[in-house]
Tab-separated table of C-alpha atoms in Angstrom:
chain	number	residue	atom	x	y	z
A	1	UNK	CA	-4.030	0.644	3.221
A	2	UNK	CA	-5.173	-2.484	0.992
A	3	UNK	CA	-8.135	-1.939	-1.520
A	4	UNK	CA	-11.200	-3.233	0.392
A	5	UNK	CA	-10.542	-1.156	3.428
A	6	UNK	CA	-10.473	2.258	1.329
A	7	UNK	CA	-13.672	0.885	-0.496
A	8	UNK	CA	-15.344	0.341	2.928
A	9	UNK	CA	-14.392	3.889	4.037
A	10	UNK	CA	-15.248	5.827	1.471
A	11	UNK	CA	-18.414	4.455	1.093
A	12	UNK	CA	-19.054	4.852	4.671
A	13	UNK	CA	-18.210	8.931	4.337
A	14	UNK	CA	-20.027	9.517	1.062
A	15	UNK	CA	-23.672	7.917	2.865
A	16	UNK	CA	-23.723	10.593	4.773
A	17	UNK	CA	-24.624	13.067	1.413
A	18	UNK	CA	-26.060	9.935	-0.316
A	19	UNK	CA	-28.434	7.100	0.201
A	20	UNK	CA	-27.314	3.650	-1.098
A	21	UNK	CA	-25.554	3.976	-4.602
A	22	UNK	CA	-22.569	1.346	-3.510
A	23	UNK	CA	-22.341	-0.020	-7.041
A	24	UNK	CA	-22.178	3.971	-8.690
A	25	UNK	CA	-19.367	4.679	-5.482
A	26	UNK	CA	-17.528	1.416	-6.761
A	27	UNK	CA	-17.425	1.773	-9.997
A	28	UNK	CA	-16.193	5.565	-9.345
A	29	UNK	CA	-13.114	3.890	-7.100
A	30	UNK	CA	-12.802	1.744	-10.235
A	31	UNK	CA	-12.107	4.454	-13.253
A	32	UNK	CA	-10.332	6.578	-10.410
A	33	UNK	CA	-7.469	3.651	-9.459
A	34	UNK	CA	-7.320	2.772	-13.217
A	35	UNK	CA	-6.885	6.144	-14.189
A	36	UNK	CA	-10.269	6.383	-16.791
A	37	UNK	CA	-12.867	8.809	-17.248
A	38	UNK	CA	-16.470	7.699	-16.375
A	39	UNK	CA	-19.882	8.878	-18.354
A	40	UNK	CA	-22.579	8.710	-15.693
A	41	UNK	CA	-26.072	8.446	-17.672
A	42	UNK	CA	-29.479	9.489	-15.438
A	43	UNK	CA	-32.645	11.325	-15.597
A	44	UNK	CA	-32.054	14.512	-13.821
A	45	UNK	CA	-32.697	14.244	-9.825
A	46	UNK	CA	-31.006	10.720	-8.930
A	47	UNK	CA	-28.249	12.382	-7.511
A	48	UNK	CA	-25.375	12.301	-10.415
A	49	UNK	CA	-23.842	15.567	-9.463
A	50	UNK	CA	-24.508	15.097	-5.852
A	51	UNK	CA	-22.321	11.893	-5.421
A	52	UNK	CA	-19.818	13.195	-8.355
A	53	UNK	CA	-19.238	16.199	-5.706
A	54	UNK	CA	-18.935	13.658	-2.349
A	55	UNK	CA	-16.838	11.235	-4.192
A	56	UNK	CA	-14.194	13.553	-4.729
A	57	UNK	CA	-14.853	15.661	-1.113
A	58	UNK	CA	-13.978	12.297	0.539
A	59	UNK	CA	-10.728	11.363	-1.402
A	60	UNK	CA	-9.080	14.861	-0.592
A	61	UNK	CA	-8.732	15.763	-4.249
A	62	UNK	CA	-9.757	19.133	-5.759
A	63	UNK	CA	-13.412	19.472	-7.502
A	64	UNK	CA	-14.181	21.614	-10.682
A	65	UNK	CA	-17.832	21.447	-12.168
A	66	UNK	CA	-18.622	22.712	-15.386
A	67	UNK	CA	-22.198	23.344	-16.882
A	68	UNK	CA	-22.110	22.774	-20.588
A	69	UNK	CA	-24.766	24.638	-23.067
A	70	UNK	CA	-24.480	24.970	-26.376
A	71	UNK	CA	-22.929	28.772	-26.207
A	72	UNK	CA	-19.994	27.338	-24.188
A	73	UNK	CA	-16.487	27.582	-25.869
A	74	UNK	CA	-13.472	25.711	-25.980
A	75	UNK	CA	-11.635	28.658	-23.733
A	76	UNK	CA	-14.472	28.267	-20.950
A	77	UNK	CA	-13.462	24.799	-19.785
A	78	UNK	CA	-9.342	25.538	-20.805
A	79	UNK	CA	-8.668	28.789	-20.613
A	80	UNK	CA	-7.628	31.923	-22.013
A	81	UNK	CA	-4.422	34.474	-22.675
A	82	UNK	CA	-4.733	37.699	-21.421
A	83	UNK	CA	-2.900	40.828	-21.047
A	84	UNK	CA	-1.554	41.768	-17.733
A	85	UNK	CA	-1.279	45.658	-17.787
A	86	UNK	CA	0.375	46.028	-14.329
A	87	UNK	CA	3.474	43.744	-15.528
A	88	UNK	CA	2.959	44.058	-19.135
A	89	UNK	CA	2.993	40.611	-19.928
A	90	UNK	CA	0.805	37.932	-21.398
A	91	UNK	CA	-0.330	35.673	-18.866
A	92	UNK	CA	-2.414	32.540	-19.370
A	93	UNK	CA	-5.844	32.114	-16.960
A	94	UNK	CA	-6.883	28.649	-16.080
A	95	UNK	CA	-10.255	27.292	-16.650
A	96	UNK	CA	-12.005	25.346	-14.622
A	97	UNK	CA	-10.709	21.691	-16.487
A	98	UNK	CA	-7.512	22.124	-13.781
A	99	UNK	CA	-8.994	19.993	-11.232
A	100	UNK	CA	-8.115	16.068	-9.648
A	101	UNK	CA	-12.066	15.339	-10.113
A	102	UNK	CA	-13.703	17.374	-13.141
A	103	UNK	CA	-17.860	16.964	-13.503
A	104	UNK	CA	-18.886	17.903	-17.450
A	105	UNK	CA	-22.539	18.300	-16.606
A	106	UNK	CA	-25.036	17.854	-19.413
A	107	UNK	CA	-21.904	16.546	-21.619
A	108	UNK	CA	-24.033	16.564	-24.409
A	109	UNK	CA	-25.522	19.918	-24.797
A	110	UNK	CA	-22.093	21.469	-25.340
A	111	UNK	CA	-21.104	21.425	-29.225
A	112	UNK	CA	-18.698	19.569	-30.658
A	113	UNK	CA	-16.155	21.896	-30.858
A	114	UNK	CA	-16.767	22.727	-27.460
A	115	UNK	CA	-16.705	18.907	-26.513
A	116	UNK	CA	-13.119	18.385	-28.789
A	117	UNK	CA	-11.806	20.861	-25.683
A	118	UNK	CA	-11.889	17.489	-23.706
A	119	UNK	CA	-10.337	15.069	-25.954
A	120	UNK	CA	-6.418	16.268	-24.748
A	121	UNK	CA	-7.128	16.460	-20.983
A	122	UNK	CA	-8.937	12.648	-21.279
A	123	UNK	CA	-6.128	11.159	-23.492
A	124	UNK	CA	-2.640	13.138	-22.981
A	125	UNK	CA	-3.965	14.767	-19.228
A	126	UNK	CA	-3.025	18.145	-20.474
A	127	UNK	CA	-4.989	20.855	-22.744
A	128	UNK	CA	-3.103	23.452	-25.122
A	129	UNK	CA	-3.904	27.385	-24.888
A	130	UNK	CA	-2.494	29.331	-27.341
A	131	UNK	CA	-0.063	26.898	-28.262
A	132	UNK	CA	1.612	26.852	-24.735
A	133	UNK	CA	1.074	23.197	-23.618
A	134	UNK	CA	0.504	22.596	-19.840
A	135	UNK	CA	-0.222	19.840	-17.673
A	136	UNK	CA	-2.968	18.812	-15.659
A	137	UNK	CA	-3.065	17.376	-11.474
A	138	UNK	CA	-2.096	14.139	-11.041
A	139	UNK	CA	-4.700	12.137	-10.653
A	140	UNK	CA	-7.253	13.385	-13.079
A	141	UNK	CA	-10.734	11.993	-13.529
A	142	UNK	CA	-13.813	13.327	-15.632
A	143	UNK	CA	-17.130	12.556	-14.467
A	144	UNK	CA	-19.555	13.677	-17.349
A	145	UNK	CA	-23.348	13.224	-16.736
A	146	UNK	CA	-25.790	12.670	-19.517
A	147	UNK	CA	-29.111	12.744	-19.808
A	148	UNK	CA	-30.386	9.766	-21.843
A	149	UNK	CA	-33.963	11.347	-22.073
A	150	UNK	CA	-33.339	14.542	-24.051
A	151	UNK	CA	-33.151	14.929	-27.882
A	152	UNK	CA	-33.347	18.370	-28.607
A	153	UNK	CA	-30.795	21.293	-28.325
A	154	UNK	CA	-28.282	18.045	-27.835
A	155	UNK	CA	-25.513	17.160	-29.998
A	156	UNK	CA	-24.025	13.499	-30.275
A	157	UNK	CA	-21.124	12.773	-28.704
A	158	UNK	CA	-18.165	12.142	-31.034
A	159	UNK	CA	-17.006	8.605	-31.379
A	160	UNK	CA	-13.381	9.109	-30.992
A	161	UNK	CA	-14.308	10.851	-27.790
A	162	UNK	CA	-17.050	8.472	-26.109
A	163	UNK	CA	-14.090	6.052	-26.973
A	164	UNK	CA	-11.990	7.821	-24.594
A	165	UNK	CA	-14.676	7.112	-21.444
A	166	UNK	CA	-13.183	4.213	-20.032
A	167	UNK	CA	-17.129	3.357	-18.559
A	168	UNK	CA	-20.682	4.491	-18.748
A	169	UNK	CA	-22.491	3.962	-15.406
A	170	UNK	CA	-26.154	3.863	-15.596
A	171	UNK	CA	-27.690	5.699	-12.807
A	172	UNK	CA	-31.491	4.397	-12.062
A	173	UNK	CA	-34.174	5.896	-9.711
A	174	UNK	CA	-33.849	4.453	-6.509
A	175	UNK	CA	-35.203	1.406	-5.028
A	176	UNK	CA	-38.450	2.411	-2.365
A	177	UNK	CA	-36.486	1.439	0.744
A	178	UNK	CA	-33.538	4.118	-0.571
A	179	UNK	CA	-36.022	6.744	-1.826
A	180	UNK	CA	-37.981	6.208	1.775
A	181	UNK	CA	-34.705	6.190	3.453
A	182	UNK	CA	-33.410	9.243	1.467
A	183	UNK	CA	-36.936	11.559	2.525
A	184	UNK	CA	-36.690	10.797	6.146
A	185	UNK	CA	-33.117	11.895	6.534
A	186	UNK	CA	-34.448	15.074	4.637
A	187	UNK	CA	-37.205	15.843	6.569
A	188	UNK	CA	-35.527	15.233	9.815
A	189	UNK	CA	-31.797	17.544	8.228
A	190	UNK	CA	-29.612	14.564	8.841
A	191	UNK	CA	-27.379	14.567	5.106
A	192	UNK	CA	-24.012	16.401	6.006
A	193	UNK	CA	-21.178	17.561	3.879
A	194	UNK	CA	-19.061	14.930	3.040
A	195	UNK	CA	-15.131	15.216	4.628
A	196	UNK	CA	-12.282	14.488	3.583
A	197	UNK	CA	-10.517	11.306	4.528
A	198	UNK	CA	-7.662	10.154	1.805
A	199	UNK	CA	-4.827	12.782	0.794
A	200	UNK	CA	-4.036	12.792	-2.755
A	201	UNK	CA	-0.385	11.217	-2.045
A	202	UNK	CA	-2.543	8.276	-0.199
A	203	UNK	CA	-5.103	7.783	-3.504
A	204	UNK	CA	-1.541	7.715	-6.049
A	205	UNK	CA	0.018	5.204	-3.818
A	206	UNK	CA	-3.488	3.168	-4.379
A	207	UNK	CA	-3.335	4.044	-8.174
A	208	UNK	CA	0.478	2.377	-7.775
A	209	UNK	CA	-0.873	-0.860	-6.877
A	210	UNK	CA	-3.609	-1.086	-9.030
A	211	UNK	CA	-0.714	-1.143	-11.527
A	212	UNK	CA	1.161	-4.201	-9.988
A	213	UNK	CA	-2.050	-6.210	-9.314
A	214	UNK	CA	-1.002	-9.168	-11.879
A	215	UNK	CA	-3.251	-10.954	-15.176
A	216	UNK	CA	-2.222	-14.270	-16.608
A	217	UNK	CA	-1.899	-15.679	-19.871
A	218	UNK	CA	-5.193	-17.441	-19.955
A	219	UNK	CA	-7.008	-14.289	-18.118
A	220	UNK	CA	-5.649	-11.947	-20.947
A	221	UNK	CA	-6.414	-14.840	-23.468
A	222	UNK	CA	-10.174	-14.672	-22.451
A	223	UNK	CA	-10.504	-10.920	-22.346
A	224	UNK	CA	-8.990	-10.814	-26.394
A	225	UNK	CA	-11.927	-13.762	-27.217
A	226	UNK	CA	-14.245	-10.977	-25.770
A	227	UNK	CA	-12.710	-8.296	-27.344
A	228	UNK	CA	-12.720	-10.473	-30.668
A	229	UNK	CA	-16.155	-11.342	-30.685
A	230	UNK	CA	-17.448	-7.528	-30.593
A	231	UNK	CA	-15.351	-7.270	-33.898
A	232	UNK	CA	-16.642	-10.429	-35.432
A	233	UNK	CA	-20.350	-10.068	-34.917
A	234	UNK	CA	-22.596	-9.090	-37.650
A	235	UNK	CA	-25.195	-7.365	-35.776
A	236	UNK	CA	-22.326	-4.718	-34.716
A	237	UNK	CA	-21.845	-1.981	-37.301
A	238	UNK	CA	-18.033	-1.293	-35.002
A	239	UNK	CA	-16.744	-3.585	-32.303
A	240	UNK	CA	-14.395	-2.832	-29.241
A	241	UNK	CA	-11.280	-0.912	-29.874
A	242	UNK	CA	-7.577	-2.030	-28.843
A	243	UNK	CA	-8.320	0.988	-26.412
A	244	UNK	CA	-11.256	-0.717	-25.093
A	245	UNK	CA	-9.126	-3.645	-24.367
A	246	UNK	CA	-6.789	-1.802	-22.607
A	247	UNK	CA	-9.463	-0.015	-20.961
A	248	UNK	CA	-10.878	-3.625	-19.924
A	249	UNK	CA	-7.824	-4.762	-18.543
A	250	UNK	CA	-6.794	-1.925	-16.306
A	251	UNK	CA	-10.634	-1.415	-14.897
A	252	UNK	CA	-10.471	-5.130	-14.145
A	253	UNK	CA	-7.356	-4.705	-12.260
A	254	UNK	CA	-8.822	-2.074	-10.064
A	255	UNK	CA	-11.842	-4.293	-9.340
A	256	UNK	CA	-9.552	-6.774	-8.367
A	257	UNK	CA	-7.792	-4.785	-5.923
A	258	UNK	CA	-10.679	-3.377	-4.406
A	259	UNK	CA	-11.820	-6.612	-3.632
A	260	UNK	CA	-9.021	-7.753	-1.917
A	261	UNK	CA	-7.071	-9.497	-4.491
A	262	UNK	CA	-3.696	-8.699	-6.219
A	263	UNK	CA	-4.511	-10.362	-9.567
A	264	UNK	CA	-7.209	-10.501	-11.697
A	265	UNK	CA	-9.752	-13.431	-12.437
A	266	UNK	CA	-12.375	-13.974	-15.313
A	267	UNK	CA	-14.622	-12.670	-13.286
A	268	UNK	CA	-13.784	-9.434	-12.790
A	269	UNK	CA	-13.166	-8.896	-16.570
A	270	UNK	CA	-17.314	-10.338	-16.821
A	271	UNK	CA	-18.502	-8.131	-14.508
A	272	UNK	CA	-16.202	-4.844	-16.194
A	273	UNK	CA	-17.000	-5.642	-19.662
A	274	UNK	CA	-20.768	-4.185	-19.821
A	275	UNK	CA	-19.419	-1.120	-17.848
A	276	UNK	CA	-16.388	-0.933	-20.053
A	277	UNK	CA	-17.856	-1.583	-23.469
A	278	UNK	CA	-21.805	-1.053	-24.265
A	279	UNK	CA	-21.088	2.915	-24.782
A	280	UNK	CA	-18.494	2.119	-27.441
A	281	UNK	CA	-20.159	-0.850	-29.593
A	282	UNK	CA	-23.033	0.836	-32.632
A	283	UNK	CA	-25.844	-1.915	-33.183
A	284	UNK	CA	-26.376	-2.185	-36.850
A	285	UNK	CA	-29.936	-0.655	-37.832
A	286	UNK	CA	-31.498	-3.122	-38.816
A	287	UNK	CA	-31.098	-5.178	-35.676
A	288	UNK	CA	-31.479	-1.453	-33.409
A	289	UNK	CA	-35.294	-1.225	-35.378
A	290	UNK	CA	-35.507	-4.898	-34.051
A	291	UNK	CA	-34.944	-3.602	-30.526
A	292	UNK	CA	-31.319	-5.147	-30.104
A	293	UNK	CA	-28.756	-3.183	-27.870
A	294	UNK	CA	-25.363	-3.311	-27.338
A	295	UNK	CA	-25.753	-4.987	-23.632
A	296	UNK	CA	-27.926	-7.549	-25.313
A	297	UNK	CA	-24.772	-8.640	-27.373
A	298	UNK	CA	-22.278	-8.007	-24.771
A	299	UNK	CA	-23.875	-10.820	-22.945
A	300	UNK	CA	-24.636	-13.301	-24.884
A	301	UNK	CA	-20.630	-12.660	-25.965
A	302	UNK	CA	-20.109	-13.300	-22.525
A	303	UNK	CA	-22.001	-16.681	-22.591
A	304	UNK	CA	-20.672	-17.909	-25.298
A	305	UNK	CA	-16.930	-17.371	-24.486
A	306	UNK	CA	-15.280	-20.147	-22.342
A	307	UNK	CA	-14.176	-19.069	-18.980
A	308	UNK	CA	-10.406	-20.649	-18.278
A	309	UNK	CA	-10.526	-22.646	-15.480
C-alpha cells in the first residue's frame, strides 16, 4: 500500500464521523508516519476530540483520552504502585498514557508538574513509575487539544515541552457548506462510528517508508537557510531548535510520501514549516504589542529564502 492510497482511505472512513477537515486528517497522517506529537488548537465544538477519536478508530490502533484539570497528577496519566494482597506483591497499574493514539484534552489546564508527566512518553516513548522504567506501544502519537480562547485557571505550556510537539494544527469553525452539510446528516442520524481499516503492523510498515523516502543536498541546504533565518531575526526573542529541524525534515518526508512521492521537494518543506514551527518561535514584545506573530515571520522567511531549482 503506497502513501496516497492510505490517505484516500482513511479519509474516506473518518467522513463518515466528520464533515470535511481533509487538511486536519492530513496533517494527522503526517505527525503519525513521522512519528511526532501534534497540538491541535480550537474553540471548543469544531470537532477536535471527535476526529482525534476517528483518526485513530480507522488506523486499528488503541485510543486513550485523558481530561486534564488542574487537580490531575503525574500518577493519573502514568500510573501508580500498588500492593497486591492476594499475591503479596507490589504490582505497578497502568494509566491511561499506554495507548498507540493518546488525546491530552485541555493540555493546558493541567499544571506543570502534571504536564512534565508527558515530556518522557513524547521524547524517549516510555514514562518511569517508581523508578521501574517501561515502554510504551509502538507507534505512539499524542494529540493534545488547546483552547486558544481561555486565560484563566490555565497554565503555560513549558517551552522544552511545546518543543517536543512536532506541529500545532489550527482547527477553525467550519466553512457554511460543511457546517450545512454537518446539520443535515444530524438531523437526518446519518454520522456512524468510524471502523477500523489499517492493522497496526500495516501503519509501521508505512512509518518504514516514510523513513527511506530520500532529501538531497540542496533540499536539506534550503531547509537549514530556513532554520537559520528563525535564529538570525531580530524580531524573534528564540528561533527554531536543531529539534525543529529534525522535526521539519521528517514531517516533510511524510508529506512527501503521502503524496505519492519517495523524496522530498522544497515544497513540501514550505508547506510543513508553518505547521512545524510557529508554536516554537517567541515574537519579541515589542514587535508582539505591534501585532507581529510568529506566522507573519515564518513567511516572509519563506519569501525571502531561494528555492533550489
Amino acid at each position: 500500500m503506497n502513501g496516497k492510497e492510505f490517505l484516500e482511505k482513511l479519509k474516506a472512513e473518518i467522513h463518515n464521523a466528520v464533515v470535511g477537515k481533509d487538511d486536519v486528517i492530513e496533517l494527522l497522517a503526517v505527525a503519525l508516519l513521522a512519528q511526532g506529537h501534534v497540538i491541535l488548537e480550537g474553540v471548543p465544538g469544531v470537532a477536535k476530540t471527535t476526529i482525534a477519536k476517528s483518526f485513530a478508530h480507522a488506523i486499528g490502533l488503541e485510543f486513550s483520552r485523558i481530561q486534564l484539570t488542574p487537580d490531575l497528577l503525574p500518577a493519573d496519566i502514568v500510573g501508580t504502585v500498588y500492593y497486591d494482597q492476594r499475591t503479596s506483591e507490589f504490582k505497578i497499574k497502568k494509566g491511561p498514557i499506554f495507548a498507540n493514539v493518546v488525546v491530552a484534552d485541555e493540555i493546558n489546564r493541567a499544571q506543570p508538574k502534571t504536564q512534565s508527566a508527558l515530556l518522557e512518553a513524547m521524547q524517549e516513548g516510555q514514562v518511569t513509575i517508581e523508578g521501574r522504567t517501561l515502554p510504551l506501544p509502538k507507534p505512539f502519537l499524542l494529540i493534545a487539544t488547546k483552547n486558544p480562547l481561555e486565560h484563566e485557571g490555565v497554565y503555560t505550556l513549558p517551552a522544552a515541552q511545546v518543543d517536543r510537539f512536532m506541529m500545532r494544527i489550527e482547527m477553525g469553525y467550519p466553512d457554511k457548506e460543511e457546517e450545512l452539510e454537518m446539520l443535515l446528516r444530524k438531523d437526518k442520524g446519518e454520522f456512524r462510528e468510524v471502523k477500523q481499516i489499517f492493522t497496526p503492523t500495516q501503519i509501521l510498515n508505512l512509518m518504514a517508508q516514510v523513513r527511506r523516502v530520500t532529501t538531497s543536498e540542496e533540499v536539506l541546504k534550503y531547509l537549514y537557510e530556513i532554520i537559520t533565518k528563525t535564529r538570525k531575526d531580530n524580531r524573534l526573542l528564540v528561533g527554531a531548535s536543531p529539534r525543529a529541524a529534525e522535526h521539519l525534515l521528517y514531517a516533510s518526508k511524510a508529506l512527501a510520501f503521502l503524496r505519492g512521492r519517495d523524496y522530498v521537494i522544497p515544497d513540501d518543506i514550505k508547506e510543513m514549516a508553518p505547521y512545524v514551527l510557529a508554536h516554537r518561535l517567541i515574537v519579541r514584545a515589542d514587535y508582539e504589542i505591534e501585532g507581529v506573530k510568529s506566522e507573519d515571520v515564518i513567511r516572509e522567511i519563506l519569501d525571502e529564502v531561494e528555492v533550489p531549482v
